[in-house]
mmCIF file of C-alpha atoms in Angstrom:
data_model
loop_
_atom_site.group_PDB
_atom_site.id
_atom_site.type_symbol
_atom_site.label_atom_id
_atom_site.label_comp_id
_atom_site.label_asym_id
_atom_site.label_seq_id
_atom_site.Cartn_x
_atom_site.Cartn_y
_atom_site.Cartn_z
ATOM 1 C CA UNK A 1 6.629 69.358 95.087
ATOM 2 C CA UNK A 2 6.920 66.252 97.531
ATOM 3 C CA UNK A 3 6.278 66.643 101.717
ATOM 4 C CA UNK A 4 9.396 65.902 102.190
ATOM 5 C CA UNK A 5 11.609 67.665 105.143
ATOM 6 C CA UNK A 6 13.423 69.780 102.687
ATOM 7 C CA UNK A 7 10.558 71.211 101.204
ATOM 8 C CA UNK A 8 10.632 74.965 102.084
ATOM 9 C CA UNK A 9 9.059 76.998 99.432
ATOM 10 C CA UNK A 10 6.993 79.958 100.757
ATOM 11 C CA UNK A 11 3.176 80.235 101.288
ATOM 12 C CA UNK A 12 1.851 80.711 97.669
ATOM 13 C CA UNK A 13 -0.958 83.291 97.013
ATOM 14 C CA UNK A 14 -2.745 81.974 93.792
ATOM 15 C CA UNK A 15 -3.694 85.085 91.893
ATOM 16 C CA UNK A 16 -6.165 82.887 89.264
ATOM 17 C CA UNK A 17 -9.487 82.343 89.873
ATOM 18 C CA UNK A 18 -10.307 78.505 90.453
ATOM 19 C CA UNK A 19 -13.812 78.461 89.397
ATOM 20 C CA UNK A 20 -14.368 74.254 90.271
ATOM 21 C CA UNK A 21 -12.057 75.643 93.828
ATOM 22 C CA UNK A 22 -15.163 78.196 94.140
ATOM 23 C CA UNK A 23 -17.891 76.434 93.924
ATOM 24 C CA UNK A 24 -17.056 73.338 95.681
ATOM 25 C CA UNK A 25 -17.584 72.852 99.434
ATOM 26 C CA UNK A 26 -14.759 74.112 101.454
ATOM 27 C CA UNK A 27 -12.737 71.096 103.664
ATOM 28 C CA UNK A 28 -11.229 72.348 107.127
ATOM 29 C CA UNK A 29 -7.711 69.954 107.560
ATOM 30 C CA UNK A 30 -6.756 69.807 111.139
ATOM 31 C CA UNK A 31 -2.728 69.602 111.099
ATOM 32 C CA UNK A 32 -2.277 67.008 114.025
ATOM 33 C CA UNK A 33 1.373 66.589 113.000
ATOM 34 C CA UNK A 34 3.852 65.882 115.497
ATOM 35 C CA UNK A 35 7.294 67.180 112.926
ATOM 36 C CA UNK A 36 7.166 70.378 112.609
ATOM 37 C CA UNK A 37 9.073 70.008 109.075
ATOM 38 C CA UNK A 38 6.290 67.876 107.755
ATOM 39 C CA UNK A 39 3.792 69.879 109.118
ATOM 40 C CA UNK A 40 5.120 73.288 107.613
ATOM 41 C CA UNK A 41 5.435 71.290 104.331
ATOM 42 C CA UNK A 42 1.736 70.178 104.262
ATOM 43 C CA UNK A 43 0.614 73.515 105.660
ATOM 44 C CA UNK A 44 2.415 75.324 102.846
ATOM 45 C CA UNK A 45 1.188 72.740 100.055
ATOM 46 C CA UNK A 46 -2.468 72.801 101.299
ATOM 47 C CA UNK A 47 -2.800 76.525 101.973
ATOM 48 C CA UNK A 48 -2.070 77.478 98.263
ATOM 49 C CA UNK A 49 -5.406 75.189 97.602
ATOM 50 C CA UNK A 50 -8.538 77.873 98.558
ATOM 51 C CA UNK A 51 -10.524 74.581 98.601
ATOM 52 C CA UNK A 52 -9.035 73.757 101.905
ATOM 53 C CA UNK A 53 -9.018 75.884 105.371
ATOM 54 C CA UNK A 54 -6.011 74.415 107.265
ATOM 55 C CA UNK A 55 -5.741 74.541 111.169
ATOM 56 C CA UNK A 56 -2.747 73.937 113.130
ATOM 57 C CA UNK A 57 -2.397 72.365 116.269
ATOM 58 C CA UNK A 58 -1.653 68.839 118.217
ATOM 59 C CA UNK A 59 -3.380 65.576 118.474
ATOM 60 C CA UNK A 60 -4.509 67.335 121.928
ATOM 61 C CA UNK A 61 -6.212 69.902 119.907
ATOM 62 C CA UNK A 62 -10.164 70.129 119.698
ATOM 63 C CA UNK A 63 -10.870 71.662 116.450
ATOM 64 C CA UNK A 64 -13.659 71.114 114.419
ATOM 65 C CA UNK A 65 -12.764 70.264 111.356
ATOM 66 C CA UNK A 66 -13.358 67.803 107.891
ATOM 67 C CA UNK A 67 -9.955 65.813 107.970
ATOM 68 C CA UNK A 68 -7.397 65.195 110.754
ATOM 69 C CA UNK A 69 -3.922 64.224 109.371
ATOM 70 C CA UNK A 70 -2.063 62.734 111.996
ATOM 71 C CA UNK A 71 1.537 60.770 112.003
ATOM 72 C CA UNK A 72 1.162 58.637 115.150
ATOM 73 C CA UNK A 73 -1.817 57.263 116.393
ATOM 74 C CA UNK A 74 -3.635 59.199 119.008
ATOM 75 C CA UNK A 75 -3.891 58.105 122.562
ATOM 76 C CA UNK A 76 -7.410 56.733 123.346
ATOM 77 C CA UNK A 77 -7.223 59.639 126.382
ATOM 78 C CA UNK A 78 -6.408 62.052 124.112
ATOM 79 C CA UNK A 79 -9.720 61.255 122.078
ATOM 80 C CA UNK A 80 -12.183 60.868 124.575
ATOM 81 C CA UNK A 81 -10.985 64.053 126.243
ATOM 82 C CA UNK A 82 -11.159 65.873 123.147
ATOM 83 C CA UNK A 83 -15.124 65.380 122.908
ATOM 84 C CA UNK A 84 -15.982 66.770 118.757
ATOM 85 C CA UNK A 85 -19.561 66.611 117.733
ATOM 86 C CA UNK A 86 -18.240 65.021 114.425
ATOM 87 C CA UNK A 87 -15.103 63.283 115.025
ATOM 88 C CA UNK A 88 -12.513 64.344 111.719
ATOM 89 C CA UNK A 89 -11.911 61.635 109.129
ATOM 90 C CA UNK A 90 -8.132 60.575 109.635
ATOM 91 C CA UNK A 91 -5.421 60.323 107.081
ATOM 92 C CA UNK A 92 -2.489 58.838 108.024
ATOM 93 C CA UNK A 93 1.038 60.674 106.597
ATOM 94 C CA UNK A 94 4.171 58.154 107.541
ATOM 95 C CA UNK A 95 6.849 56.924 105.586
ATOM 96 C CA UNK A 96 6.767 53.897 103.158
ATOM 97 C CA UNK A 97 3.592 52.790 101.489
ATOM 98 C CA UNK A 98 4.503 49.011 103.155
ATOM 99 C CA UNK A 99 1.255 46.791 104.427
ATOM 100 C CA UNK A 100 2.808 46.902 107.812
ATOM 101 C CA UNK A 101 2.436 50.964 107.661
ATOM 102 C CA UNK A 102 -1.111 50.626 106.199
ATOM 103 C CA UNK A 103 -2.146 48.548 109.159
ATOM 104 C CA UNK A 104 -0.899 50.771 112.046
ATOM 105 C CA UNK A 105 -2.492 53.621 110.001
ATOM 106 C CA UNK A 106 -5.929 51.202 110.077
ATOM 107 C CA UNK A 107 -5.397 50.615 113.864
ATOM 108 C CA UNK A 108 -5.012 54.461 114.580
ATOM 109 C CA UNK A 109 -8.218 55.184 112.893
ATOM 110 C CA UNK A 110 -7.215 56.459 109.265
ATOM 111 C CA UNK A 111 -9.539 56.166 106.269
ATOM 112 C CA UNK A 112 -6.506 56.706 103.899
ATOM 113 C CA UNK A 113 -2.646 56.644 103.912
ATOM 114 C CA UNK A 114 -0.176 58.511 101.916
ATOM 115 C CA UNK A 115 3.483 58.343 102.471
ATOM 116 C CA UNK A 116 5.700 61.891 103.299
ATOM 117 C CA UNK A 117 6.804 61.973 99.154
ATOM 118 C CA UNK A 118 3.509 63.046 98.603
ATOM 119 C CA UNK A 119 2.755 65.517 95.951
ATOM 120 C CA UNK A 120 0.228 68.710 96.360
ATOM 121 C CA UNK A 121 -2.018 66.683 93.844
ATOM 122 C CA UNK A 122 -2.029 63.484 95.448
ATOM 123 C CA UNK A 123 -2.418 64.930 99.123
ATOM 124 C CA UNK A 124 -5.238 66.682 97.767
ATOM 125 C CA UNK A 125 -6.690 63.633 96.331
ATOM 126 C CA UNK A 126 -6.363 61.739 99.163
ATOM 127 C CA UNK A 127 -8.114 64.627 101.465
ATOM 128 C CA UNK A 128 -11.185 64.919 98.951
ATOM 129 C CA UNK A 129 -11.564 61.130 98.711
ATOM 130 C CA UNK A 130 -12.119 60.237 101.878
ATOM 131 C CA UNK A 131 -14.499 63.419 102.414
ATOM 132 C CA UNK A 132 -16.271 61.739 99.504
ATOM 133 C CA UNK A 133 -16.089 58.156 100.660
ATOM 134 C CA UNK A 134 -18.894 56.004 102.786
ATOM 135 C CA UNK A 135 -16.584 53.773 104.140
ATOM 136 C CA UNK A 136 -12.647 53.593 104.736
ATOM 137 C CA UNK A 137 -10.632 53.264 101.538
ATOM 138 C CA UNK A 138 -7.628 52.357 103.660
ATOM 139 C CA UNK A 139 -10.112 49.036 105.153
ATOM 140 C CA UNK A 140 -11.262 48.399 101.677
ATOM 141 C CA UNK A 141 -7.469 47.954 100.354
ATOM 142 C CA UNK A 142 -6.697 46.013 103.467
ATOM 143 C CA UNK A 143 -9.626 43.897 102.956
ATOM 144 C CA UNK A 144 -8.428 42.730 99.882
ATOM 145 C CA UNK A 145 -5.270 42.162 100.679
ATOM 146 C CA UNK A 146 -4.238 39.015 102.609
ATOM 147 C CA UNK A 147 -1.687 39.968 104.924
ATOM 148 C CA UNK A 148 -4.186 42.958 105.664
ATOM 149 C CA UNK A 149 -6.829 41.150 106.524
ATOM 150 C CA UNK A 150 -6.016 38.383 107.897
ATOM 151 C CA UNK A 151 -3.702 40.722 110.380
ATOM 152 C CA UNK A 152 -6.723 43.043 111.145
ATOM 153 C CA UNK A 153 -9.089 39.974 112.027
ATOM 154 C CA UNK A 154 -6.244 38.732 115.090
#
C-alpha cells in the first residue's frame, strides 16, 4: 500500500504476535503533516505497526516524541516556541525523490526523505533508520552528490 491520497483502507488491528515488534524499543512518530489525506494515510499505515506510537498534531504541536514527519519546513518561530528537551529527528514526506526536493528537505532539518508513494515497509525503514543513525543519512547522500553539496555549501 503506497501514501498516496487515495489510500483509505481502515485502521488494521494485527491479531499475530510480532515477537522482533515486542521486544524492540517502541518509536513515538509525531504526525506534523499539513494534508490531512497524507496524514490519515501514514497514520493508518504506521498504526498497524505496534513498534510505533503515532501522535497527531501540527508543526505547532509540542509533543515529545522519536521522529517528526513533516511536509513543509517549520518556521524557525514555530521551533523555538515549541521548546522539547530532545528535539524529534525529522523525515521529510514530499513528492518526487528529485535533488532539488532532497535539499529543501536538508534545509528544513530532515535526516531522511521519502516521497508520498511510499510503502508501509519503506516508511518504516526510513523511521527506524534514522532512530538508528549518528548522523543525517539525507546529508550523507547529499554529500556525495555534487549538485547536493555544492548547493548546501552556498
Amino acid at each position: 500500500m503506497a501514501l498516496r491520497y487515495d489510500s483509505t483502507q481502515p485502521l488494521l488491528i494485527p491479531l499475530n504476535h510480532d515477537v522482533d515488534a515486542e521486544d524492540s524499543t517502541r518509536i513515538t512518530v509525531h504526525l506534523a503533516i499539513s494534508d490531512s489525506r497524507l496524514e490519515s494515510a501514514a497514520n493508518s499505515l504506521l498504526g498497524r505497526n505496534p513498534r510505533f506510537s503515532v501522535v497527531k498534531g501540527g508543526l505547532g504541536y509540542a509533543a515529545e516524541s522519536d521522529v517528526r514527519i513533516i511536509d513543509e519546513a517549520p518556521n524557525v518561530d514555530q521551533q523555538r516556541e515549541l521548546d522539547e528537551l530532545t528535539p524529534p529527528k525529522l523525515l521529510f514526506i514530499g513528492g518526487k525523490r528529485t535533488d532539488e526536493a532532497l535539499i529543501e528537505a536538508a534545509r528544513a532539518g530532515a535526516w531522511s526523505f521519502v516521497s508520498e508513494s511510499v510503502d508501509a515497509a519503506d516508511l518504516e525503514s526510513a523511521i527506524c533508520s534514522i532512530m538508528e543513525s549518528k548522523g543525517s543519512p539525507l546529508l550523507k547522500q547529499l554529500a556525495m552528490s555534487d549538485l547536493g553539496s555544492e548547493t548546501l555549501l552556498r
